Coordinates of C-alpha atoms and ligand atoms in Angstrom, one line a residue:
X1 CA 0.4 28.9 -25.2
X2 CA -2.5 27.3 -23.3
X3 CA -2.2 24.6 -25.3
X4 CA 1.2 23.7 -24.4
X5 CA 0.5 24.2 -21.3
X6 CA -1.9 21.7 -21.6
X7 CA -0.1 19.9 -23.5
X8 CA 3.1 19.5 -20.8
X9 CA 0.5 18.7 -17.9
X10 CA -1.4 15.9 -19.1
X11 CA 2.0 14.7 -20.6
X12 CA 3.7 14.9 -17.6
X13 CA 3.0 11.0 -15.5
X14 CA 4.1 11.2 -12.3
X15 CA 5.1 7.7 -11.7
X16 CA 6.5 6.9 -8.2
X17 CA 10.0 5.2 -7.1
X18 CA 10.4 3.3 -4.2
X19 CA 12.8 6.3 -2.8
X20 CA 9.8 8.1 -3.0
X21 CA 7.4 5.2 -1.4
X22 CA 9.5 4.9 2.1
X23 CA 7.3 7.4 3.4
X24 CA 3.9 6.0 2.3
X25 CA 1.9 4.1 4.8
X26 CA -0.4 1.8 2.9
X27 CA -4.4 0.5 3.3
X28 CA -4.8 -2.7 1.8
X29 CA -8.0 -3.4 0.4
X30 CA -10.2 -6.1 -1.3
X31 CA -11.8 -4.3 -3.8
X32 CA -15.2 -6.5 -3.4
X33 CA -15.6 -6.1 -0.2
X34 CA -14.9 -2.3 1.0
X35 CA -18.0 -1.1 0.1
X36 CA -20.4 -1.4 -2.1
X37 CA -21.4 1.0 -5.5
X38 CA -24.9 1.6 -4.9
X39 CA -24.6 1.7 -1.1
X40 CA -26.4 -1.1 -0.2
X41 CA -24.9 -2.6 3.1
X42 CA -26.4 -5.7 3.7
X43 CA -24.5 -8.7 4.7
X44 CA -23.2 -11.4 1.5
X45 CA -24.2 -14.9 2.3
X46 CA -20.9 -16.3 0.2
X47 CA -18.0 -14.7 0.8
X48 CA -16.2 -17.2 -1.6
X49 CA -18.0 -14.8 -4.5
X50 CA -18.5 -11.1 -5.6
X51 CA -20.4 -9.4 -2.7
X52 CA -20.7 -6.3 -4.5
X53 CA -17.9 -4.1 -3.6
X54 CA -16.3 -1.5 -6.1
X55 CA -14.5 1.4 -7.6
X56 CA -17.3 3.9 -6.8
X57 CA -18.2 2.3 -3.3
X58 CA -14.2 2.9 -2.5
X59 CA -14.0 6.5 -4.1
X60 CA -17.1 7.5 -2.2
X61 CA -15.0 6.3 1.6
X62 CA -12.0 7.3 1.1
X63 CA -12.4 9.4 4.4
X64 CA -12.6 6.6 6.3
X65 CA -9.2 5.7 4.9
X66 CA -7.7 9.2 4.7
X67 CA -8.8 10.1 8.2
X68 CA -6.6 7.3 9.9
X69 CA -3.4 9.3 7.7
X70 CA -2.8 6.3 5.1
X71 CA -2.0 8.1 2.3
X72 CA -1.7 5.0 -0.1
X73 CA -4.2 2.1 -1.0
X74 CA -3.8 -1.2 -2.9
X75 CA -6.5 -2.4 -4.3
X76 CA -7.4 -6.0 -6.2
X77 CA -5.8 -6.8 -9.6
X78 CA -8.3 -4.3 -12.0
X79 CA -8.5 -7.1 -14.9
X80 CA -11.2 -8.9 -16.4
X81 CA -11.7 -12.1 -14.6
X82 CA -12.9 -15.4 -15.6
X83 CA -16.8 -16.6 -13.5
X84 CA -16.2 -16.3 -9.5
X85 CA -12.7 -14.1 -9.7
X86 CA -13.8 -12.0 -7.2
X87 CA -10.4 -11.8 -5.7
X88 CA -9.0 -11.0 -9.3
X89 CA -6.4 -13.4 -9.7
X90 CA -7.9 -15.2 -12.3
X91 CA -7.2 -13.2 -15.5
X92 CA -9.4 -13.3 -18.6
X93 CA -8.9 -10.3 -20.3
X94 CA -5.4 -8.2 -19.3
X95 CA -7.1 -5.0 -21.7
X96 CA -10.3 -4.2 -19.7
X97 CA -11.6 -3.4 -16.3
X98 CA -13.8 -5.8 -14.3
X99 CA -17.2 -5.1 -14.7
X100 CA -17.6 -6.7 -11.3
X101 CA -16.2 -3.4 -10.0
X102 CA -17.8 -1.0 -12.0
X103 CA -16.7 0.5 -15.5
X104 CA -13.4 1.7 -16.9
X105 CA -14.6 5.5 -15.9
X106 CA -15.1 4.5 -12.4
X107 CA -11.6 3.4 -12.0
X108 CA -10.4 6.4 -14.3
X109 CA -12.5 8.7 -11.0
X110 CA -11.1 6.8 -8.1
X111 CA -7.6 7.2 -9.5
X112 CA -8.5 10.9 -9.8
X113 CA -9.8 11.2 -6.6
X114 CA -7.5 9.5 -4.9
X115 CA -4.2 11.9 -6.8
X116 CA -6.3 14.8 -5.8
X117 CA -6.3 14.0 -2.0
X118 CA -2.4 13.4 -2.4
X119 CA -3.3 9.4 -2.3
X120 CA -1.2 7.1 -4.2
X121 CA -2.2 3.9 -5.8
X122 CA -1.0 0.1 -5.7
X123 CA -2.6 -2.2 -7.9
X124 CA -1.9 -6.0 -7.6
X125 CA -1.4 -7.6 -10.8
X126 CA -0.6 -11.3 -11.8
X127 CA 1.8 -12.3 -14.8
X128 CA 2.1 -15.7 -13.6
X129 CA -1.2 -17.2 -14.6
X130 CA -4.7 -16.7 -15.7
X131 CA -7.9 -18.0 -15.1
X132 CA -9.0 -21.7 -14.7
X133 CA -10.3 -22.8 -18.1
X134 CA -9.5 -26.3 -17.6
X135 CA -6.3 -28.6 -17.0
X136 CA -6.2 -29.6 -21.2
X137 CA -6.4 -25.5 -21.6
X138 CA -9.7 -26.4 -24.2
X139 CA -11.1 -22.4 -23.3
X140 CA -7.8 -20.7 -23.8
X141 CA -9.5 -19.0 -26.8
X142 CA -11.2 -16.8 -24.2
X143 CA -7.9 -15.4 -22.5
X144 CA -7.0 -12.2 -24.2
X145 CA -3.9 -12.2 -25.3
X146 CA -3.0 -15.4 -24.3
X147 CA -5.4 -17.2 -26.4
X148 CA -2.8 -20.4 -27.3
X149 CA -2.2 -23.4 -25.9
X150 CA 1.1 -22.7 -26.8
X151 CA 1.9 -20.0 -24.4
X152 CA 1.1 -22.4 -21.5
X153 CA 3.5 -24.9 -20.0
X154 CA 1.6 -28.0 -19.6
X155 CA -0.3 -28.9 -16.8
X156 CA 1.3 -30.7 -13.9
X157 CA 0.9 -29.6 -10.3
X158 CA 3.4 -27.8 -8.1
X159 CA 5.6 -29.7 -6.1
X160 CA 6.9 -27.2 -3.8
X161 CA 9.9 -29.1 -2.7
X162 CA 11.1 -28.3 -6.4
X163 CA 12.0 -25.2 -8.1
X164 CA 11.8 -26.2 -11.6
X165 CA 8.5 -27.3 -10.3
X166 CA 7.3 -24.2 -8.1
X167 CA 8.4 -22.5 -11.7
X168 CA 6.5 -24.8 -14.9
X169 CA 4.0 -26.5 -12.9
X170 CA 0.4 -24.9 -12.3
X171 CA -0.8 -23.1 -8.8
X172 CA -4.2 -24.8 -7.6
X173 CA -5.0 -25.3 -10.9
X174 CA -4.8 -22.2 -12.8
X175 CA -2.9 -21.9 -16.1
X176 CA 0.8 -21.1 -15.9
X177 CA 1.8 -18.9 -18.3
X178 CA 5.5 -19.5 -20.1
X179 CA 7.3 -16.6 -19.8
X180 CA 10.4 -18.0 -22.0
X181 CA 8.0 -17.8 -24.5
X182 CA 8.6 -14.6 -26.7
X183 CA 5.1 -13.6 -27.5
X184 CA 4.1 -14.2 -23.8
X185 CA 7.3 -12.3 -22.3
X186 CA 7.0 -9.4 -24.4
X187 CA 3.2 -9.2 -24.1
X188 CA 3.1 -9.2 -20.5
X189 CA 5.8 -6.3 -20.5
X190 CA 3.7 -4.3 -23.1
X191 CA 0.6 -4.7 -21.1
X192 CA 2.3 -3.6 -17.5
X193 CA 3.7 -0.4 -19.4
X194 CA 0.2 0.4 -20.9
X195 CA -1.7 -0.5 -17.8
X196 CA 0.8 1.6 -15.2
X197 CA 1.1 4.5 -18.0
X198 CA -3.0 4.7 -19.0
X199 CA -4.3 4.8 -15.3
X200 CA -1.6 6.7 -14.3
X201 CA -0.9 4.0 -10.8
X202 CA 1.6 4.7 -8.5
X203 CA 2.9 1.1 -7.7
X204 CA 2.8 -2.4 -8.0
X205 CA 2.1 -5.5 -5.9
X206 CA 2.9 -8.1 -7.8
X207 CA 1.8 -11.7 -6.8
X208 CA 3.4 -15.2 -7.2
X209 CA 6.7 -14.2 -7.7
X210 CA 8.8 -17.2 -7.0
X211 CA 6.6 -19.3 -9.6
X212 CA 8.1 -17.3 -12.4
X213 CA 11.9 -16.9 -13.2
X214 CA 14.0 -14.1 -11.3
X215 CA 15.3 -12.7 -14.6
X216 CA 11.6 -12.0 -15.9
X217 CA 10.7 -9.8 -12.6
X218 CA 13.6 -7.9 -13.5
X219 CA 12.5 -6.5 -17.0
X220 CA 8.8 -6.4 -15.9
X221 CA 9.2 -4.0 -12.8
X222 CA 11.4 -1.7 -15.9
X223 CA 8.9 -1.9 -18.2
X224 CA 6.5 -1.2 -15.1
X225 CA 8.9 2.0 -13.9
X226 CA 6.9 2.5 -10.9
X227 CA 7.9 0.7 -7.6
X228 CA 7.2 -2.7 -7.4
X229 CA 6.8 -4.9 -4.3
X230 CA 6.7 -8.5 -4.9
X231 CA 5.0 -11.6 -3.3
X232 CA 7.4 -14.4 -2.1
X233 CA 5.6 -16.1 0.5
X234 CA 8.1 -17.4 1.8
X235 CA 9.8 -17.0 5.6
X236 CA 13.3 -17.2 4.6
X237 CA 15.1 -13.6 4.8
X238 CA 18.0 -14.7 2.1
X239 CA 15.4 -16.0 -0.5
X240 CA 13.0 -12.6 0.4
X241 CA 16.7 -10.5 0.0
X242 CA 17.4 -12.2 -3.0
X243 CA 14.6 -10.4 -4.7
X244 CA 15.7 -6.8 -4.3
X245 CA 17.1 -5.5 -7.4
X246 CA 15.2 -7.2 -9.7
X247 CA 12.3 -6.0 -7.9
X248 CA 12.1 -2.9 -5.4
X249 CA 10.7 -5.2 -2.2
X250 CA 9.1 -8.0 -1.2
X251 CA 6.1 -8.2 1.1
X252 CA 7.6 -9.2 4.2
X253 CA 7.2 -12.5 4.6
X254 CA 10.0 -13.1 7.5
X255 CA 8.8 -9.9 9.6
X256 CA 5.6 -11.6 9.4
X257 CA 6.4 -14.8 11.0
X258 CA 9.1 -13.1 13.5
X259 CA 5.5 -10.6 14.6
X260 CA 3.7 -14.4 15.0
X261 CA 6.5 -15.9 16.9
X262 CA 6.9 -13.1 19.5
X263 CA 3.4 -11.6 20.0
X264 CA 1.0 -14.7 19.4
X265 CA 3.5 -18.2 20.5
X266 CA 5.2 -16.5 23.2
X267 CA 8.5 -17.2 21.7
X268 CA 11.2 -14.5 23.5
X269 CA 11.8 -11.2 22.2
X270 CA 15.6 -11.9 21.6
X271 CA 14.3 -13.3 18.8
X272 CA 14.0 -9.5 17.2
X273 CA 18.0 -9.2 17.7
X274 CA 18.6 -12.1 15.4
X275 CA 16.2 -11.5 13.5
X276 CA 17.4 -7.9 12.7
X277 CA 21.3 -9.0 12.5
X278 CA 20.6 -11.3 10.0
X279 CA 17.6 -9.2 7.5
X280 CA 20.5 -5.8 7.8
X281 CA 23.4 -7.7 6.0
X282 CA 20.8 -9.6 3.7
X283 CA 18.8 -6.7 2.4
X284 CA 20.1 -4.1 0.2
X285 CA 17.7 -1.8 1.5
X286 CA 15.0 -2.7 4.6
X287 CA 12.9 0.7 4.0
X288 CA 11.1 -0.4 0.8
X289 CA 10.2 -3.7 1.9
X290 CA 6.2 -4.2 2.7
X291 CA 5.7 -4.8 6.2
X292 CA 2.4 -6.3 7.4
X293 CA 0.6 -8.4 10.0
X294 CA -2.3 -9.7 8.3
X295 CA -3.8 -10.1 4.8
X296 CA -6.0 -12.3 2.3
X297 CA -4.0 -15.3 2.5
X298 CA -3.9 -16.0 6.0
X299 CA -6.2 -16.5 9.1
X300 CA -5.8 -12.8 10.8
X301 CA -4.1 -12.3 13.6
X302 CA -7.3 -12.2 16.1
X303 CA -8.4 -15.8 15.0
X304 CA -9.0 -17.9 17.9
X305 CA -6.5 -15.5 19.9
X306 CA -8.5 -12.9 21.5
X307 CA -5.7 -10.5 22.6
X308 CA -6.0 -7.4 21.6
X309 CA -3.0 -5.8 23.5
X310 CA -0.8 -8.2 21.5
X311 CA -2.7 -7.2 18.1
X312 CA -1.9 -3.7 19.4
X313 CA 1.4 -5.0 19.8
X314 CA 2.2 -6.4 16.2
X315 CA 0.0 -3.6 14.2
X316 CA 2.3 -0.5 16.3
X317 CA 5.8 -3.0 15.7
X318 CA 5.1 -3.6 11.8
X319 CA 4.5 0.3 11.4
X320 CA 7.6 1.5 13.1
X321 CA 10.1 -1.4 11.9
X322 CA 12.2 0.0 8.9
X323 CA 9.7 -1.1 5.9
X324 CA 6.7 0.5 4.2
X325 CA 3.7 -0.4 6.2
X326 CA 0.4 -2.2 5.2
X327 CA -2.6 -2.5 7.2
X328 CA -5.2 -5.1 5.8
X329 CA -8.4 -3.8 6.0
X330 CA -10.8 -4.5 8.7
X331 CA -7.5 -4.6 11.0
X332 CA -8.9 -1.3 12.2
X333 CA -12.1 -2.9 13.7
X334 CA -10.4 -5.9 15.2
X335 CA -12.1 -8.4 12.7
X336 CA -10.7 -11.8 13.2
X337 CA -11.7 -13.8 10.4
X338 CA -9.8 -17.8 10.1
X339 CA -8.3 -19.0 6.4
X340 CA -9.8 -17.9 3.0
X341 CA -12.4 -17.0 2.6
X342 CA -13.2 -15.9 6.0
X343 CA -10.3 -13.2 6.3
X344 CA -12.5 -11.7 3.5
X345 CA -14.9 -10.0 5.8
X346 CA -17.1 -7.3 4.3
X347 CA -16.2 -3.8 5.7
X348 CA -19.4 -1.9 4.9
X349 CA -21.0 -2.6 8.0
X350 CA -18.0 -0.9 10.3
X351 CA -17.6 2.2 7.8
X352 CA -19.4 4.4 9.8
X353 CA -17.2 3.4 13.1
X354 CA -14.4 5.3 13.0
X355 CA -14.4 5.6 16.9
X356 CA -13.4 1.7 17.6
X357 CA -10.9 1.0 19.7
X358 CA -8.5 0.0 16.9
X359 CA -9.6 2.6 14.5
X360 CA -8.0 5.2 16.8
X361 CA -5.0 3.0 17.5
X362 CA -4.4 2.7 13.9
X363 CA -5.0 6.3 13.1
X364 CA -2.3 7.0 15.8
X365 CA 0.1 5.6 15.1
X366 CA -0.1 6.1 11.7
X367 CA 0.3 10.1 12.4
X368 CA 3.0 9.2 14.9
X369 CA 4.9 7.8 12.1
X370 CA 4.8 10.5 10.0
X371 CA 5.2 13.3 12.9
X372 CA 8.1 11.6 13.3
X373 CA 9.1 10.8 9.6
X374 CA 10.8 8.2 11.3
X375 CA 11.5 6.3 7.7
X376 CA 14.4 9.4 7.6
X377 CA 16.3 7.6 10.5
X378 CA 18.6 4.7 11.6
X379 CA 16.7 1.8 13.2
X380 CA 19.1 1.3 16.8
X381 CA 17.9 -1.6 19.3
X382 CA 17.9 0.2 22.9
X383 CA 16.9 -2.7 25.1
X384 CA 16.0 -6.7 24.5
X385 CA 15.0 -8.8 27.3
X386 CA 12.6 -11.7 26.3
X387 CA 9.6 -10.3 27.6
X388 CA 10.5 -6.8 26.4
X389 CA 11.8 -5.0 23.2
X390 CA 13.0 -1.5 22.6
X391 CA 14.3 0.0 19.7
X392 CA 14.3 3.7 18.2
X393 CA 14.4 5.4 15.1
X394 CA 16.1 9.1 15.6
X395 CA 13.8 10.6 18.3
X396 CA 11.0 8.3 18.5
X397 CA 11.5 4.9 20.8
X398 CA 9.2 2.0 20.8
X399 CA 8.9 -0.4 23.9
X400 CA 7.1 -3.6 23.5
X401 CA 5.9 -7.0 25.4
X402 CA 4.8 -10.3 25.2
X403 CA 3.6 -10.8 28.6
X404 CA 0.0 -10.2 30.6
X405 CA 1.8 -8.8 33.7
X406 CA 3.2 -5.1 34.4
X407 CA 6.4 -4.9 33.9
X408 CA 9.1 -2.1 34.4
X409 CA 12.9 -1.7 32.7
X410 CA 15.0 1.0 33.2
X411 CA 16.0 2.3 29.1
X412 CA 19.4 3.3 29.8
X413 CA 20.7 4.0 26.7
X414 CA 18.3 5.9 24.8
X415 CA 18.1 8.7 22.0
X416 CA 17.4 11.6 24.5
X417 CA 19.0 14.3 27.1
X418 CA 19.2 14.8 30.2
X419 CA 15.8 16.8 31.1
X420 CA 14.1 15.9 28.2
X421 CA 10.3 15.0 28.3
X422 CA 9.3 12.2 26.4
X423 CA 5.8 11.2 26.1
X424 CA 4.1 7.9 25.1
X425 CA 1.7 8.7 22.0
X426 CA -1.3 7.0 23.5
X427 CA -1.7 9.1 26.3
X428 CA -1.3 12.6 26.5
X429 CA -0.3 12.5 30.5
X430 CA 1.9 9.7 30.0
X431 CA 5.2 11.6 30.2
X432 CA 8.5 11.4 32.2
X433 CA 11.4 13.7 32.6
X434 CA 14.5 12.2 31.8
X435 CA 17.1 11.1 34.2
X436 CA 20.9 10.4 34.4
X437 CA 19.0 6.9 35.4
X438 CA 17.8 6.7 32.0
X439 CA 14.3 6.0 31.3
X440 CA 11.5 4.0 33.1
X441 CA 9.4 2.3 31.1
X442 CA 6.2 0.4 32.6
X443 CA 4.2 -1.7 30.6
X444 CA 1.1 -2.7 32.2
X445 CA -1.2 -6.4 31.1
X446 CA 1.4 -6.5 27.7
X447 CA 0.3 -2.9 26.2
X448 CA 3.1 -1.0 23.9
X449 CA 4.2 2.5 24.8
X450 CA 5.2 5.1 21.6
X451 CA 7.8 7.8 22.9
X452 CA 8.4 11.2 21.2
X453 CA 9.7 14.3 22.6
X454 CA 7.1 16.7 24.4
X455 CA 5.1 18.3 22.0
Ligands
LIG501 C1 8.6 -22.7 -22.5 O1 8.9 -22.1 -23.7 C2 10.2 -22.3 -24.2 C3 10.4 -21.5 -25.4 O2 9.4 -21.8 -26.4 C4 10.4 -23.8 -24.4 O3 11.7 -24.1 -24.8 C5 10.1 -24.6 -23.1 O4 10.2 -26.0 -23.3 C6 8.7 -24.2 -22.5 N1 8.6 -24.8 -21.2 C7 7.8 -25.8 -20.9 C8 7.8 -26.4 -19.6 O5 7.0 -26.2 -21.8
LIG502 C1 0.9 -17.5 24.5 O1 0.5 -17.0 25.8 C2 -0.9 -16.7 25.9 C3 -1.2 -16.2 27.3 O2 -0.8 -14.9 27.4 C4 -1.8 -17.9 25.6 O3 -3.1 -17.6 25.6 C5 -1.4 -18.5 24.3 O4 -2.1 -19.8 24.1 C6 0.1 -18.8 24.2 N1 0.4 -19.3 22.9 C7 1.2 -20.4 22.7 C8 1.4 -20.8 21.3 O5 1.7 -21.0 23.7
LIG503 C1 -18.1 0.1 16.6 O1 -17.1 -0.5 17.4 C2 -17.4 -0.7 18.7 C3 -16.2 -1.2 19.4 O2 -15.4 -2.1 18.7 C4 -18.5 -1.8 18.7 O3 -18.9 -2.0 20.1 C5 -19.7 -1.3 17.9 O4 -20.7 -2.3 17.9 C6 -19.3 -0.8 16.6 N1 -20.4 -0.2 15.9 C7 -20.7 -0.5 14.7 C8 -21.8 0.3 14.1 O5 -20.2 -1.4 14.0

């Protein structure tokens, strides 16, 4: 009896659909550089190399993470790299764990740990290419199991103007696997069913997508079975739409730019109404889309534009806009690193510091999110004007601006009574009654307000 017991609970992998992902809010992490195993917190001189982050660094902070409400990581693709992969995109060996980041065991505990606190996992993983091992592919021998020349298209570089291109030629260099190959298709689908099934992950992020043929996303996020949210860096909402149903979600590459267009280049806030018109008829489904402001891949949103109001601004709109949200690390403590490598910042120094200004921004609106479950509830714009934006998702309304001055607009048509009190979630005292007038809603020097019924 024990025994089956036993038997039905080690049997039983929970993996995780994107249904069940809408109400996840997500901390993106480099795993190299969120803390480090053995403690030491010292700077790293290169950050375009290991600095000496890893799995047991991570396990032993997850407070830091758990106590702003996240209640989902991703973390760095797991794999053996080739020399200097300390990003992990550079595949060497798709059966074992990056020594870099500790042993398999360590990963084995952080999964643990993290399933025990009710955390869910995302790793990233990469079926697009592996490491660099030259352009005439003379140290494929090394790749496990890709160790033919034969399961490589030949090298040429990208041209991005070209699809055939984007999808045979090589990214910066690094060897693009040919997926219409049968031993290469049906190897990477083995390997994402054994990786997701033996660690027991919750998710996916999948990079490069558009360099590998739609079809081939399709039977690897099946084989995967767990939600998968691909990479398509690219602005254009029909291209991003175009994605779901082969794959869960994109990360979302059009909020992005539409969050850089109205809170960092002034453009007006009208912009949001278009922008929403158009991604509701192109998207099956805008919940399980990744929304974000910053990550790895670009300068973050602080570089050379020291606003915080306007960070404030973005970090509040991508966590309330229907979508999953993910908050690269380091957002929390305002770092403003430029391009790669320098939006790689090590975070060890700023894990004690969970009083910072944006730490207790993040963590609030985080909670605010999930008092509100707000991912349960129709997105319905209340007010544009182009220095202002207002939209509401069942009983929680958002206001927003672009501008440094105080301004003031009457929310007429609102979700709330007649004598309701509604409160903004950054300050207890911040609360109005409301009137046949509607609402009024002052926004002083360009700061958001988050409304939610009187607790
Ligand atoms: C990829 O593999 C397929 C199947 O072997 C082959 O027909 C095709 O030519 C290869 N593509 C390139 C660009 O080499
Ligand atoms: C947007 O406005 C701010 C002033 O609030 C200014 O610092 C910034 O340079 C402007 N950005 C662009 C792209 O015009
Ligand atoms: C914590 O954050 C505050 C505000 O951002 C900053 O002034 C302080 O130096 C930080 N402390 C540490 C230990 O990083």
């Amino acid at each position: 009896m024990k025994g089956l017991i036993v038997l039905f609970l080690i049997s039983g992998v929970l993996s995780h659909s994107a249904q069940e992902w809408q109400s996840r809010t997500i901390y993106q992490v480099l795993t190299d550089r969120y803390y480090r195993n053995n403690g030491d917190t010292s700077g790293c001189s290169n950050l375009g190399n290991y600095c000496g982050g890893g799995f047991v660094g991570l396990m032993n902070k997850l407070d830091y993470i758990q106590n702003m409400g996240f209640d989902a990581i991703w973390i760095s693709p797991i794999v053996t790299n080739t020399p200097g992969g300390y990003h992990g995109y550079w595949a060497k060996d798709f059966y074992s764990i990056n020594s870099n980041f500790g042993t398999e065991q360590d990963f084995i505990n952080l999964v643990n740990a993290l399933h025990s606190r009710g955390m869910w996992v995302m790793v990233d993983v990469v079926a697009n290419h592996v490491g660099p091992i030259g352009e005439d592919l003379s140290g494929v021998g090394q790749i496990n199991p890709f160790n033919q020349a034969s399961y490589y298209h030949p090298y040429c570089a990208i041209n991005w103007n070209n699809q055939w291109s984007v999808q045979n030629c090589w990214l910066a260099n690094l060897p693009d696997l040919n997926q219409s190959v049968d031993f290469v298709k049906n190897g990477l689908l083995t390997w994402i069913k054994y990786l997701v099934t033996k660690y027991n992950i919750d998710g996916l992020r999948i990079d490069t997508c558009p360099e590998v043929p739609m079809s081939f996303w399709a039977d690897f996020s099946k084989s995967a079975g767990v939600y998968t949210v691909c990479e398509v860096f690219d602005g254009s909402i029909t291209t991003n739409a175009g994605y779901q149903g082969s794959v869960d979600g994109t990360l979302n590459y059009p909020l992005y730019y539409l969050i850089q267009d109205v809170f960092k280049n002034n453009y007006s806030l009208y912009k949001a109404r278009d922008f929403m018109a158009q991604a509701k008829t192109a998207f099956k489904n805008l919940n399980v889309e990744g929304n974000f402001v910053d990550n790895h891949d670009n300068a973050r949103f602080l570089y050379n534009f020291n606003k915080l109001n306007r960070f404030k601004n973005a970090i509040a709109w991508s966590m309330t806009w229907p979508g999953i949200p993910i908050l690269y690390y380091g957002d929390e403590q305002a770092y403003a690193g430029g391009n790669d490598p320098n939006n790689r910042e090590i975070l060890w120094p700023n894990i004690p510091n969970t009083s910072s200004t944006m730490y207790t921004f993040v963590k609030t609106v985080v909670q605010y999110r999930k008092n509100n479950q707000i991912w349960n509830y129709d997105w319905v714009e209340r007010y544009a004007a182009d220095n202002f934006y207002c939209f509401s998702r069942g009983k929680a309304m958002m206001a927003f601006s672009n501008t440094d001055t105080n301004i003031m607009y009457w929310v007429t048509y609102h979700p709330y009574s007649v004598g309701n009190v509604v409160c903004n979630v950054f300050y207890a005292n911040d609360c109005v009654t409301v009137t046949s007038q509607g609402i009024p809603v002052y926004l002083d020097g360009g700061e958001c307000k988050l409304y939610q019924l009187k607790q």
